Structures are given as C-alpha cells and as structure tokens.
Amino acid sequence: MLSVAVVGSGPSGVYTAQALLQQSRVPDVRVHVLDRLPTPYGLVRYGVAPDHEKIKSLQNSLRAVLEDERVTFVGNVGVGGPEGASPARLAELYHAVVYCVGASADRPLAVPGETLPGSYSATRFVSWYSAHPDIGADPFARDALDARSAVVIGVGNVAVDVARILARGADELRTTDVPRAALSALEASRVRDVHIVGRRGPSQARFTTKELRELGALPGARVVVDPAELALDPAYAAPDGLPGALPLPAVVRRNLEVLRGWAAGGAQAGGAVSGAAWGGAGGIGAGAAGAVRRIRLRFFLRPVELLERGGRVAGVRFARTAPDGAGGVRDTGRYEDVEAQLVLRAVGYRGVELPGLPFDPVRGTVPHAAGRVLRGGVPSPGEYVAGWIKRGPTGVIGSNRSCAKETVASLLADAAALTRRTVADDPLAVLREWGLRPVEWAGWLSIERAEAELGRSLGRGPVKIPDWAGLLAAARDENA
C-alpha cells in the first residue's frame, strides 16, 4: 500500500488526492488530507466571495473526493510551525508527502504610509467577511467602514471582489454565509465612493469579464469611468487589435467592450466623472449618507504614498503614468491625490516559507522538478509540491488540476522505491501521541450542523462560525 499525506485541503490539495484515486498504476493507495484549519476547502471556503454561490458550489465536487473511503480528512494539524508536525517528522509517517500550502502572504506596495491605520491588505478584508478564524471579528467591525471613500489598489479579480462587497447592500448579503459581525458592520458602512486603481491601462487589467460586469449589475451602485483616461490605452481605441500586433485576447476584447459601454453611458448622463480629487468637488462628504454608491475605475495611476491626517490614512498620492510603447508604463511627472479613509491593496500574493522545506525567496516557491522537491538541487525522496507553492500565484482554480496531475505522475513514477520504506500503520494515532488533536470528517460535519443551526436562529441560511474556539467546540460536540 502507498501511504500519502497531502498538506492542504484547498483545490490543489483535493485535486492531488483525486489524481491519486483515479490512477491505476498503484491500485492500493491511502490518502490523508491534512489542514491547519479544522475546516476543509481552503480558499473556496475562505477566499471566494460570499455572493459567488456558483463558484462556492465547487465545494460539492471537493467534498466528493474527501468522502471517498480511501481518503481521510485530518484538520487542525499544522505542519512546519512550533505546535505542528515538522516535514521531517511527517516523512516518518507516510511514504510521500505532497505540500499544497498555497501562497498566503500579500505583496506589499512598498510605499511610505502603507502601515497607517486604515490601510489593509485585501486578503485581510476577504478573510474577515469570509469568517477566517485567524481574523475573527476584528478590525473592520470597529472603524474601517466609517470611511466615506475607499481605494482598492489593483485591477484583478480580488480587487473587484472587495470593491463589490464594499458597494453591495447588506440586505443582499443576508442570504449568504457572511458572519454576523461582518454583516452588521457592512450594514452600518458609510463607504460611498470605491476607487479601483491600476498603474497600467484597461487592456492590461487582470479581472475577468464576468467579474467586471457584476459591478454594473449592483443595485444602488453606479460605475464611473473616465473616457479620456481609457483612451490613453492604445488598445482601447483599436477593438480589432493594434496594426502589426497579435489580436487582443478574447477576455481583453470583452473587458474593453464593457468599459466602452460604461464610458458612453456616463457621457450620455452628462459626462463620466474621474476619481475624486483630494478635497475637490468630485469627493463626497459626510452629509451624503444614503447616496448611491459609486465605483470608480481608474487607470494609469501608480501609488507613491499613502497620505496621513489625524494619525490615520486620509488619501493616496498617485503618479500619473502613460504607455511606454513596450508593454509597460512610464511616469509622466504629474501626480494626483485621491481622498480615502480606507485603502485595500490587492496587488498579488506570495508564498511563505514552511520551516523544514527548502524555499526560493525570490520566486516565493519551493524549488522543484515536475513537482519533486529539490534539496540542494537534488530531488528529495518522498517530498512533493503542487499548487501555488509550486508554480507561484498564477491561474484560476481549475489550473490546479493539471498542476496536481503533473506532481502525482512524478510521485507514481517513484512509488516502487518509496513503498520499500516502512511507515506508520496508524499516522493519526502517532499525531495524537505528539500532542496534536486532529479534527476528522465527523468533526467537520458537526461544524456544518452548528453553522446551519446558527443560521436558523438568525432567520438565515448557514452562517459561518468565525473563531477558533467556536469551530473547535462545534467539531467536538457530538450532539451538534
């Protein structure tokens, strides 16, 4: 029998387990899917926006893998940390260990003022409204949503997600699994202007057309673009592509089509409005409570400083950029200040070193060859990686499937040598001897029941439990 541990129960981890189950080269396989959290599904549970029910339904297919009799979910088991199992000790228990730990760190802006109160990573905001237990009910419930104007720096799907949640009415989120504290804070939010800002042009934005269109479908929200700003992008004026260049990708063409429609609509309504200038007429004052929320899409603006007033962030200073003719941008020497009492950065993710595993600090990944972990440039027997910690934070959820298959192919090619080594008959018993308290699938089902009951008590569907204590108590409540 081939005994494999998969560290991480998000899509890359579950797709790795699925690939192991579907292969026929090694007929007898046992897979333990380990996770630091007592809950499965990774970013599908804690990263997909609560109003994206179709994407969240991916949990159903992941669930089918985790309920296979050859798979055991082992939650509440950290790996690499001071209170978890080290990679060296984990290697004693299994023939092979596949690390699917993602890329959990945010890329910083690296500009003055980034650490001011009111400045956060978008991931922290997402974790808060997604009830990640590491975040709990802080800090947005207290003061961040008192902001009148919010700036989201980045033009990918995460940026669009957080902007949409800021602009969406709380009543529309009541049917989702948003935790109580987050829903109450969003209901009391004073945010009326949301700026989504990118340093390059609309043809280089990373959001998908579906995400972009959703902004225009929000009740009580108006999307605002500046036609002159869009026109700075050479591709914007050339729907069929630039002369002598490759045709624009389909998603870029569709995105530009949506933006053209908004720009034309704004002009018909009296002119599209550019981003609110610092203290200028484009801003919105405290007296505008109850006004329609505005989502302002801005381009060719590079953040250079977060501005301070009264010990908190009060705005962002941007350098105006322009296309450099080589696919990048150059500074023009002009600047613009945008009022903001809340700044969320969404400029990408980065892998975090797992103690006990080699790590490439430049790429933010574990060195590997076709998924085999490299130590000193040589494959380390029984150690593998898949997902973002393998290839970096690129691709969509489905990209993890082919990534996992490549890693599993390498593992299976090594299986004959790996299975010669004696490993633990009952790895869970050994984990308990080490002082760990695994939450198995029955514990997760107890959490699900507790969240359904919490929702019923609030007149809602299932509502997430947002804290470690509550999750672990629910997991161990046999009567839940």
Short mmCIF file of C-alpha atoms in Angstrom, two decimals:
data_model
loop_
_atom_site.label_atom_id
_atom_site.label_comp_id
_atom_site.label_asym_id
_atom_site.label_seq_id
_atom_site.Cartn_x
_atom_site.Cartn_y
_atom_site.Cartn_z
CA MET A 1 0.00 0.00 0.00
CA LEU A 2 1.13 3.54 -0.84
CA SER A 3 0.50 5.92 2.07
CA VAL A 4 0.39 9.61 1.09
CA ALA A 5 -0.16 12.79 3.07
CA VAL A 6 -1.45 15.83 1.23
CA VAL A 7 -0.87 19.03 3.21
CA GLY A 8 -3.66 21.46 2.36
CA SER A 9 -7.35 20.80 1.66
CA GLY A 10 -7.94 23.55 -0.88
CA PRO A 11 -8.41 22.83 -4.60
CA SER A 12 -4.75 21.94 -5.26
CA GLY A 13 -4.70 19.51 -2.34
CA VAL A 14 -8.02 17.87 -3.16
CA TYR A 15 -7.15 17.64 -6.87
CA THR A 16 -3.91 15.92 -5.83
CA ALA A 17 -5.90 13.40 -3.78
CA GLN A 18 -8.30 12.93 -6.68
CA ALA A 19 -5.47 12.25 -9.12
CA LEU A 20 -4.10 9.62 -6.74
CA LEU A 21 -7.50 7.94 -6.55
CA GLN A 22 -8.09 7.95 -10.29
CA GLN A 23 -4.78 6.43 -11.34
CA SER A 24 -4.38 2.69 -11.92
CA ARG A 25 -0.61 2.34 -11.65
CA VAL A 26 -0.69 1.77 -7.87
CA PRO A 27 -4.05 0.15 -7.03
CA ASP A 28 -3.79 0.34 -3.23
CA VAL A 29 -3.50 3.96 -2.08
CA ARG A 30 -4.35 5.61 1.24
CA VAL A 31 -4.50 9.41 1.34
CA HIS A 32 -4.62 11.64 4.41
CA VAL A 33 -5.51 15.26 3.58
CA LEU A 34 -4.06 17.41 6.35
CA ASP A 35 -5.03 21.00 7.07
CA ARG A 36 -4.02 23.54 9.72
CA LEU A 37 -7.67 24.59 9.96
CA PRO A 38 -10.45 22.35 11.32
CA THR A 39 -12.41 23.06 8.12
CA PRO A 40 -11.75 21.84 4.56
CA TYR A 41 -11.81 23.55 1.13
CA GLY A 42 -9.14 26.24 1.66
CA LEU A 43 -9.71 29.35 -0.45
CA VAL A 44 -13.02 28.03 -1.76
CA ARG A 45 -14.38 28.46 1.79
CA TYR A 46 -12.23 31.42 2.85
CA GLY A 47 -11.41 33.25 -0.37
CA VAL A 48 -14.37 33.05 -2.74
CA ALA A 49 -16.74 35.99 -2.21
CA PRO A 50 -19.94 35.04 -0.34
CA ASP A 51 -22.15 36.31 -3.19
CA HIS A 52 -20.44 33.98 -5.69
CA GLU A 53 -22.60 30.98 -4.98
CA LYS A 54 -21.78 29.22 -8.25
CA ILE A 55 -18.04 29.21 -7.53
CA LYS A 56 -18.63 28.30 -3.89
CA SER A 57 -20.60 25.28 -5.10
CA LEU A 58 -17.24 23.83 -6.12
CA GLN A 59 -17.19 22.60 -2.53
CA ASN A 60 -19.58 19.86 -3.63
CA SER A 61 -17.05 18.29 -6.02
CA LEU A 62 -14.24 18.69 -3.48
CA ARG A 63 -16.46 17.09 -0.88
CA ALA A 64 -16.98 14.01 -3.04
CA VAL A 65 -13.22 13.39 -3.05
CA LEU A 66 -12.84 13.93 0.69
CA GLU A 67 -15.70 11.50 1.39
CA ASP A 68 -14.05 8.69 -0.58
CA GLU A 69 -13.31 5.75 1.71
CA ARG A 70 -9.64 5.83 0.71
CA VAL A 71 -9.31 9.46 1.88
CA THR A 72 -9.18 10.76 5.45
CA PHE A 73 -9.58 14.45 6.25
CA VAL A 74 -7.26 15.45 9.11
CA GLY A 75 -7.98 19.02 10.19
CA ASN A 76 -6.46 21.09 13.00
CA VAL A 77 -2.97 19.75 12.23
CA GLY A 78 -0.37 22.36 11.43
CA VAL A 79 2.80 21.47 9.57
CA GLY A 80 6.08 23.30 9.97
CA GLY A 81 5.03 25.53 12.87
CA PRO A 82 6.14 25.27 16.51
CA GLU A 83 2.94 23.47 17.54
CA GLY A 84 2.61 21.24 14.48
CA ALA A 85 4.43 18.41 12.77
CA SER A 86 7.71 19.18 11.03
CA PRO A 87 8.27 17.93 7.46
CA ALA A 88 10.97 15.60 8.82
CA ARG A 89 8.61 14.01 11.33
CA LEU A 90 5.78 13.84 8.82
CA ALA A 91 8.08 11.93 6.47
CA GLU A 92 8.34 9.23 9.14
CA LEU A 93 4.60 8.56 8.91
CA TYR A 94 3.99 8.42 5.15
CA HIS A 95 5.69 7.14 2.02
CA ALA A 96 5.15 10.51 0.36
CA VAL A 97 4.05 13.99 1.42
CA VAL A 98 2.65 16.50 -1.09
CA TYR A 99 2.68 20.11 0.10
CA CYS A 100 -0.22 22.17 -1.28
CA VAL A 101 0.04 25.12 1.10
CA GLY A 102 -0.68 27.93 -1.36
CA ALA A 103 0.67 31.47 -1.24
CA SER A 104 -0.75 33.15 1.85
CA ALA A 105 1.26 36.39 2.04
CA ASP A 106 0.28 39.63 0.33
CA ARG A 107 2.68 41.58 -1.82
CA PRO A 108 3.34 44.96 -0.22
CA LEU A 109 3.10 48.26 -2.04
CA ALA A 110 6.43 49.33 -0.50
CA VAL A 111 5.41 53.00 -0.32
CA PRO A 112 5.51 55.45 2.61
CA GLY A 113 2.41 55.35 4.81
CA GLU A 114 1.48 51.77 3.96
CA THR A 115 1.27 50.80 7.64
CA LEU A 116 -1.03 53.67 8.66
CA PRO A 117 -4.28 52.72 10.42
CA GLY A 118 -6.94 52.33 7.76
CA SER A 119 -4.52 50.64 5.33
CA TYR A 120 -5.00 46.88 4.97
CA SER A 121 -4.30 44.03 2.62
CA ALA A 122 -7.31 42.97 0.59
CA THR A 123 -6.72 39.44 1.84
CA ARG A 124 -7.31 40.56 5.41
CA PHE A 125 -10.61 42.12 4.39
CA VAL A 126 -11.60 38.98 2.47
CA SER A 127 -10.67 36.79 5.45
CA TRP A 128 -12.82 38.98 7.71
CA TYR A 129 -16.01 38.77 5.67
CA SER A 130 -15.28 35.09 4.93
CA ALA A 131 -15.00 34.29 8.68
CA HIS A 132 -11.43 33.01 8.60
CA PRO A 133 -10.68 32.06 12.24
CA ASP A 134 -7.24 33.73 12.14
CA ILE A 135 -9.01 37.08 11.66
CA GLY A 136 -12.21 36.64 13.67
CA ALA A 137 -14.34 39.74 14.22
CA ASP A 138 -11.57 42.40 14.17
CA PRO A 139 -10.78 45.10 12.88
CA PHE A 140 -13.22 46.23 10.23
CA ALA A 141 -16.23 45.96 12.50
CA ARG A 142 -14.91 48.84 14.61
CA ASP A 143 -13.79 51.73 12.46
CA ALA A 144 -12.60 50.88 8.94
CA LEU A 145 -16.08 51.02 7.42
CA ASP A 146 -16.63 54.50 8.86
CA ALA A 147 -14.68 55.60 5.77
CA ARG A 148 -16.53 57.69 3.19
CA SER A 149 -14.08 56.88 0.39
CA ALA A 150 -12.15 53.64 -0.15
CA VAL A 151 -9.31 52.99 -2.57
CA VAL A 152 -8.63 49.45 -3.78
CA ILE A 153 -5.19 49.25 -5.38
CA GLY A 154 -5.06 46.54 -8.04
CA VAL A 155 -7.11 45.52 -11.07
CA GLY A 156 -7.51 41.76 -10.64
CA ASN A 157 -10.48 39.69 -9.53
CA VAL A 158 -9.63 40.10 -5.84
CA ALA A 159 -9.75 43.88 -6.23
CA VAL A 160 -13.12 43.63 -7.98
CA ASP A 161 -14.42 41.26 -5.29
CA VAL A 162 -13.62 43.55 -2.37
CA ALA A 163 -14.93 46.60 -4.24
CA ARG A 164 -18.17 44.76 -4.96
CA ILE A 165 -18.62 43.77 -1.30
CA LEU A 166 -18.00 47.37 -0.22
CA ALA A 167 -20.58 48.62 -2.71
CA ARG A 168 -23.19 45.89 -2.22
CA GLY A 169 -26.05 46.45 0.21
CA ALA A 170 -26.10 44.38 3.39
CA ASP A 171 -29.62 43.12 2.60
CA GLU A 172 -28.22 41.42 -0.49
CA LEU A 173 -25.60 39.64 1.63
CA ARG A 174 -28.11 38.47 4.24
CA THR A 175 -28.84 35.38 2.16
CA THR A 176 -25.16 34.36 2.19
CA ASP A 177 -22.98 32.79 4.89
CA VAL A 178 -21.33 36.10 5.90
CA PRO A 179 -20.76 36.01 9.69
CA ARG A 180 -22.93 38.14 11.96
CA ALA A 181 -20.32 40.73 12.93
CA ALA A 182 -19.28 41.33 9.33
CA LEU A 183 -22.88 41.65 8.14
CA SER A 184 -23.66 44.17 10.90
CA ALA A 185 -20.57 46.21 10.06
CA LEU A 186 -21.35 46.20 6.34
CA GLU A 187 -24.90 47.26 7.13
CA ALA A 188 -23.58 50.29 9.04
CA SER A 189 -20.88 51.07 6.46
CA ARG A 190 -20.54 54.73 5.44
CA VAL A 191 -18.50 53.95 2.33
CA ARG A 192 -19.98 55.74 -0.67
CA ASP A 193 -17.05 56.02 -3.09
CA VAL A 194 -14.96 52.98 -4.06
CA HIS A 195 -11.98 53.56 -6.35
CA ILE A 196 -10.38 50.61 -8.15
CA VAL A 197 -6.97 51.81 -9.34
CA GLY A 198 -4.36 50.27 -11.63
CA ARG A 199 -0.97 51.56 -12.71
CA ARG A 200 -1.41 50.35 -16.28
CA GLY A 201 -4.25 50.52 -18.80
CA PRO A 202 -7.57 48.66 -19.07
CA SER A 203 -6.20 46.23 -21.68
CA GLN A 204 -3.68 45.01 -19.07
CA ALA A 205 -6.14 44.59 -16.22
CA ARG A 206 -6.34 41.06 -14.83
CA PHE A 207 -10.03 40.82 -13.95
CA THR A 208 -12.37 38.55 -15.87
CA THR A 209 -15.31 39.94 -17.84
CA LYS A 210 -17.84 38.19 -15.60
CA GLU A 211 -16.39 39.89 -12.51
CA LEU A 212 -16.29 43.23 -14.28
CA ARG A 213 -19.90 43.05 -15.47
CA GLU A 214 -21.09 42.23 -11.96
CA LEU A 215 -20.05 45.71 -10.86
CA GLY A 216 -22.53 47.23 -13.29
CA ALA A 217 -25.34 44.97 -12.04
CA LEU A 218 -25.18 46.04 -8.38
CA PRO A 219 -28.43 47.61 -7.15
CA GLY A 220 -27.82 51.05 -5.71
CA ALA A 221 -24.35 51.40 -7.23
CA ARG A 222 -23.10 53.32 -10.26
CA VAL A 223 -19.91 52.52 -12.16
CA VAL A 224 -17.95 55.60 -13.19
CA VAL A 225 -15.15 55.67 -15.76
CA ASP A 226 -13.29 58.49 -17.48
CA PRO A 227 -13.31 58.16 -21.31
CA ALA A 228 -10.18 60.29 -21.59
CA GLU A 229 -8.34 58.03 -19.17
CA LEU A 230 -9.41 54.90 -21.04
CA ALA A 231 -8.28 56.45 -24.33
CA LEU A 232 -4.70 56.60 -23.06
CA ASP A 233 -4.54 52.85 -23.72
CA PRO A 234 -3.75 52.30 -27.44
CA ALA A 235 -5.68 49.02 -27.40
CA TYR A 236 -8.83 50.75 -26.16
CA ALA A 237 -9.20 52.64 -29.44
CA ALA A 238 -8.50 49.54 -31.54
CA PRO A 239 -11.19 46.90 -30.93
CA ASP A 240 -9.67 44.62 -33.56
CA GLY A 241 -6.14 44.91 -32.22
CA LEU A 242 -3.23 47.18 -32.99
CA PRO A 243 -1.81 47.17 -36.55
CA GLY A 244 1.03 44.69 -36.86
CA ALA A 245 0.36 43.21 -33.41
CA LEU A 246 -1.23 39.96 -32.36
CA PRO A 247 -5.03 40.09 -31.90
CA LEU A 248 -6.14 41.01 -28.41
CA PRO A 249 -7.09 38.04 -26.21
CA ALA A 250 -10.84 37.43 -26.09
CA VAL A 251 -11.14 38.38 -22.41
CA VAL A 252 -9.40 41.71 -23.07
CA ARG A 253 -11.71 42.48 -26.00
CA ARG A 254 -14.76 41.72 -23.86
CA ASN A 255 -13.45 43.83 -20.98
CA LEU A 256 -12.85 46.80 -23.26
CA GLU A 257 -16.32 46.41 -24.72
CA VAL A 258 -17.84 46.63 -21.22
CA LEU A 259 -15.76 49.70 -20.40
CA ARG A 260 -16.74 51.41 -23.66
CA GLY A 261 -20.38 50.86 -22.80
CA TRP A 262 -19.94 52.41 -19.36
CA ALA A 263 -17.98 55.34 -20.79
CA ALA A 264 -20.71 56.00 -23.35
CA GLY A 265 -23.40 55.74 -20.69
CA GLY A 266 -21.55 58.19 -18.45
CA ALA A 267 -21.19 60.64 -21.31
CA GLN A 268 -24.91 60.43 -22.08
CA ALA A 269 -25.65 61.16 -18.44
CA GLY A 270 -23.63 64.34 -18.51
CA GLY A 271 -20.05 63.14 -18.62
CA ALA A 272 -18.23 60.35 -16.81
CA VAL A 273 -16.52 61.50 -13.64
CA SER A 274 -12.87 60.79 -12.90
CA GLY A 275 -11.60 59.82 -9.44
CA ALA A 276 -12.43 62.16 -6.56
CA ALA A 277 -9.60 64.65 -6.21
CA TRP A 278 -8.16 65.47 -2.80
CA GLY A 279 -10.77 67.75 -1.27
CA GLY A 280 -12.20 68.51 -4.72
CA ALA A 281 -15.75 68.68 -5.97
CA GLY A 282 -15.60 65.06 -7.09
CA GLY A 283 -15.44 63.92 -3.47
CA ILE A 284 -18.37 63.03 -1.25
CA GLY A 285 -18.99 64.50 2.18
CA ALA A 286 -20.39 63.14 5.40
CA GLY A 287 -23.77 64.58 4.51
CA ALA A 288 -24.10 62.15 1.61
CA ALA A 289 -25.21 59.21 3.75
CA GLY A 290 -27.83 57.27 1.83
CA ALA A 291 -26.48 58.39 -1.54
CA VAL A 292 -25.96 55.90 -4.34
CA ARG A 293 -22.57 54.24 -4.02
CA ARG A 294 -20.11 54.95 -6.82
CA ILE A 295 -17.47 52.54 -8.11
CA ARG A 296 -14.78 54.47 -9.94
CA LEU A 297 -12.47 52.50 -12.23
CA ARG A 298 -9.16 54.34 -12.60
CA PHE A 299 -6.16 53.52 -14.79
CA PHE A 300 -2.60 54.74 -15.36
CA LEU A 301 -2.10 55.71 -11.73
CA ARG A 302 0.82 54.33 -9.68
CA PRO A 303 0.65 54.67 -5.88
CA VAL A 304 3.65 56.52 -4.44
CA GLU A 305 2.48 57.42 -0.93
CA LEU A 306 -0.39 56.94 1.49
CA LEU A 307 -1.29 60.30 2.99
CA GLU A 308 -1.98 60.85 6.68
CA ARG A 309 -4.34 63.03 8.63
CA GLY A 310 -5.03 62.71 12.34
CA GLY A 311 -2.88 59.61 12.66
CA ARG A 312 -4.83 57.65 10.02
CA VAL A 313 -4.74 57.19 6.29
CA ALA A 314 -6.56 60.03 4.55
CA GLY A 315 -5.68 59.55 0.91
CA VAL A 316 -3.36 58.12 -1.70
CA ARG A 317 -0.91 60.06 -3.83
CA PHE A 318 -0.60 58.60 -7.30
CA ALA A 319 1.89 59.28 -10.06
CA ARG A 320 0.22 59.58 -13.44
CA THR A 321 1.66 57.02 -15.86
CA ALA A 322 1.46 56.57 -19.62
CA PRO A 323 2.21 53.66 -22.01
CA ASP A 324 5.92 53.35 -22.76
CA GLY A 325 5.41 51.61 -26.10
CA ALA A 326 6.92 48.35 -24.87
CA GLY A 327 4.03 46.96 -22.84
CA GLY A 328 4.88 48.83 -19.66
CA VAL A 329 4.32 52.33 -18.35
CA ARG A 330 6.42 55.39 -17.58
CA ASP A 331 5.86 58.18 -15.11
CA THR A 332 4.73 61.48 -16.62
CA GLY A 333 5.87 63.71 -13.76
CA ARG A 334 2.29 64.53 -12.81
CA TYR A 335 0.55 63.48 -9.58
CA GLU A 336 -2.98 63.12 -8.31
CA ASP A 337 -4.22 62.78 -4.73
CA VAL A 338 -7.34 60.69 -4.11
CA GLU A 339 -9.22 61.01 -0.84
CA ALA A 340 -9.55 57.74 1.08
CA GLN A 341 -10.04 56.79 4.70
CA LEU A 342 -9.75 53.10 3.79
CA VAL A 343 -7.07 51.64 1.50
CA LEU A 344 -7.02 47.98 0.47
CA ARG A 345 -4.09 46.64 -1.51
CA ALA A 346 -4.77 43.79 -3.94
CA VAL A 347 -1.53 43.60 -5.89
CA GLY A 348 -0.86 39.87 -5.66
CA TYR A 349 0.16 37.05 -3.36
CA ARG A 350 3.41 35.47 -2.36
CA GLY A 351 4.35 32.06 -0.97
CA VAL A 352 5.56 31.79 2.61
CA GLU A 353 8.48 29.64 3.72
CA LEU A 354 7.42 26.47 5.52
CA PRO A 355 10.04 25.65 8.17
CA GLY A 356 11.76 22.43 7.23
CA LEU A 357 11.25 22.79 3.47
CA PRO A 358 13.63 24.49 1.02
CA PHE A 359 12.39 27.84 -0.23
CA ASP A 360 13.22 30.21 -3.05
CA PRO A 361 12.78 33.72 -1.55
CA VAL A 362 12.90 35.39 -4.95
CA ARG A 363 10.12 33.35 -6.53
CA GLY A 364 8.27 32.68 -3.29
CA THR A 365 8.04 28.97 -4.13
CA VAL A 366 9.56 25.64 -3.13
CA PRO A 367 12.26 24.57 -5.62
CA HIS A 368 11.07 21.54 -7.55
CA ALA A 369 11.40 19.48 -10.71
CA ALA A 370 8.00 18.40 -12.06
CA GLY A 371 6.67 18.59 -8.50
CA ARG A 372 9.59 16.78 -6.84
CA VAL A 373 11.02 18.94 -4.04
CA LEU A 374 14.67 19.79 -4.64
CA ARG A 375 17.13 19.94 -1.76
CA GLY A 376 20.47 21.26 -2.89
CA GLY A 377 19.32 20.82 -6.47
CA VAL A 378 18.60 17.11 -5.96
CA PRO A 379 15.10 15.55 -5.71
CA SER A 380 14.24 14.75 -2.09
CA PRO A 381 12.67 11.25 -1.91
CA GLY A 382 9.04 11.34 -0.86
CA GLU A 383 8.61 15.14 -0.88
CA TYR A 384 6.45 16.89 -3.48
CA VAL A 385 4.62 20.17 -4.09
CA ALA A 386 1.53 21.24 -6.03
CA GLY A 387 -0.47 24.43 -6.44
CA TRP A 388 0.73 27.98 -5.83
CA ILE A 389 3.64 26.98 -3.60
CA LYS A 390 4.89 25.02 -6.62
CA ARG A 391 4.27 27.40 -9.52
CA GLY A 392 3.53 30.77 -7.89
CA PRO A 393 0.15 32.54 -7.55
CA THR A 394 -0.99 32.21 -11.14
CA GLY A 395 -4.00 30.77 -12.91
CA VAL A 396 -7.57 30.13 -11.84
CA ILE A 397 -8.94 27.38 -9.58
CA GLY A 398 -9.05 24.90 -12.48
CA SER A 399 -5.35 25.45 -13.17
CA ASN A 400 -4.60 23.41 -10.06
CA ARG A 401 -5.96 20.25 -11.64
CA SER A 402 -3.27 19.90 -14.32
CA CYS A 403 -0.64 21.07 -11.83
CA ALA A 404 -1.69 18.31 -9.41
CA LYS A 405 -1.67 15.68 -12.17
CA GLU A 406 1.93 16.52 -13.07
CA THR A 407 3.03 16.14 -9.45
CA VAL A 408 1.13 12.89 -8.99
CA ALA A 409 2.73 11.49 -12.14
CA SER A 410 6.14 12.15 -10.60
CA LEU A 411 5.08 10.57 -7.32
CA LEU A 412 3.75 7.44 -9.03
CA ALA A 413 6.96 7.08 -11.02
CA ASP A 414 8.79 6.99 -7.67
CA ALA A 415 6.27 4.76 -5.91
CA ALA A 416 8.18 1.48 -6.21
CA ALA A 417 11.16 2.93 -4.37
CA LEU A 418 9.03 4.84 -1.84
CA THR A 419 6.99 1.83 -0.72
CA ARG A 420 10.11 -0.11 0.30
CA ARG A 421 10.28 2.06 3.39
CA THR A 422 8.29 1.11 6.50
CA VAL A 423 5.89 3.81 7.69
CA ALA A 424 3.29 4.15 10.45
CA ASP A 425 0.27 1.85 10.30
CA ASP A 426 -1.86 4.50 12.03
CA PRO A 427 -0.49 8.00 11.42
CA LEU A 428 -3.38 9.64 13.29
CA ALA A 429 -2.52 7.74 16.45
CA VAL A 430 1.06 8.99 16.19
CA LEU A 431 -0.14 12.57 15.64
CA ARG A 432 -2.17 12.30 18.83
CA GLU A 433 0.88 10.94 20.67
CA TRP A 434 2.70 14.09 19.55
CA GLY A 435 0.04 16.16 21.33
CA LEU A 436 -1.99 17.14 18.28
CA ARG A 437 -5.79 16.95 18.28
CA PRO A 438 -6.93 16.13 14.74
CA VAL A 439 -10.43 17.05 13.59
CA GLU A 440 -11.64 14.33 11.26
CA TRP A 441 -14.54 14.37 8.80
CA ALA A 442 -17.14 13.71 11.51
CA GLY A 443 -15.89 16.81 13.30
CA TRP A 444 -16.28 18.88 10.14
CA LEU A 445 -19.84 17.58 9.73
CA SER A 446 -20.52 18.75 13.30
CA ILE A 447 -19.25 22.21 12.34
CA GLU A 448 -21.58 22.22 9.33
CA ARG A 449 -24.54 21.35 11.54
CA ALA A 450 -23.61 24.04 14.04
CA GLU A 451 -23.38 26.65 11.27
CA ALA A 452 -26.77 25.57 9.90
CA GLU A 453 -28.29 25.88 13.37
CA LEU A 454 -26.70 29.30 13.87
CA GLY A 455 -28.22 30.43 10.59
CA ARG A 456 -31.68 29.13 11.54
CA SER A 457 -31.51 31.04 14.82
CA LEU A 458 -30.87 34.23 12.82
CA GLY A 459 -33.52 33.56 10.19
CA ARG A 460 -30.84 32.93 7.57
CA GLY A 461 -29.19 30.04 5.76
CA PRO A 462 -25.97 28.56 7.20
CA VAL A 463 -23.80 31.25 8.83
CA LYS A 464 -20.08 30.70 9.32
CA ILE A 465 -18.55 30.41 12.77
CA PRO A 466 -15.71 32.98 12.69
CA ASP A 467 -13.39 31.95 15.53
CA TRP A 468 -11.13 29.07 16.50
CA ALA A 469 -12.83 28.40 19.82
CA GLY A 470 -16.26 28.19 18.23
CA LEU A 471 -15.10 25.92 15.42
CA LEU A 472 -13.27 23.51 17.71
CA ALA A 473 -16.16 23.41 20.17
CA ALA A 474 -18.56 22.60 17.35
CA ALA A 475 -16.21 19.95 15.95
CA ARG A 476 -16.12 18.12 19.26
CA ASP A 477 -19.81 18.45 20.09
CA GLU A 478 -21.20 15.02 19.33
CA ASN A 479 -24.74 16.32 19.75
CA ALA A 480 -24.30 19.25 17.32
#
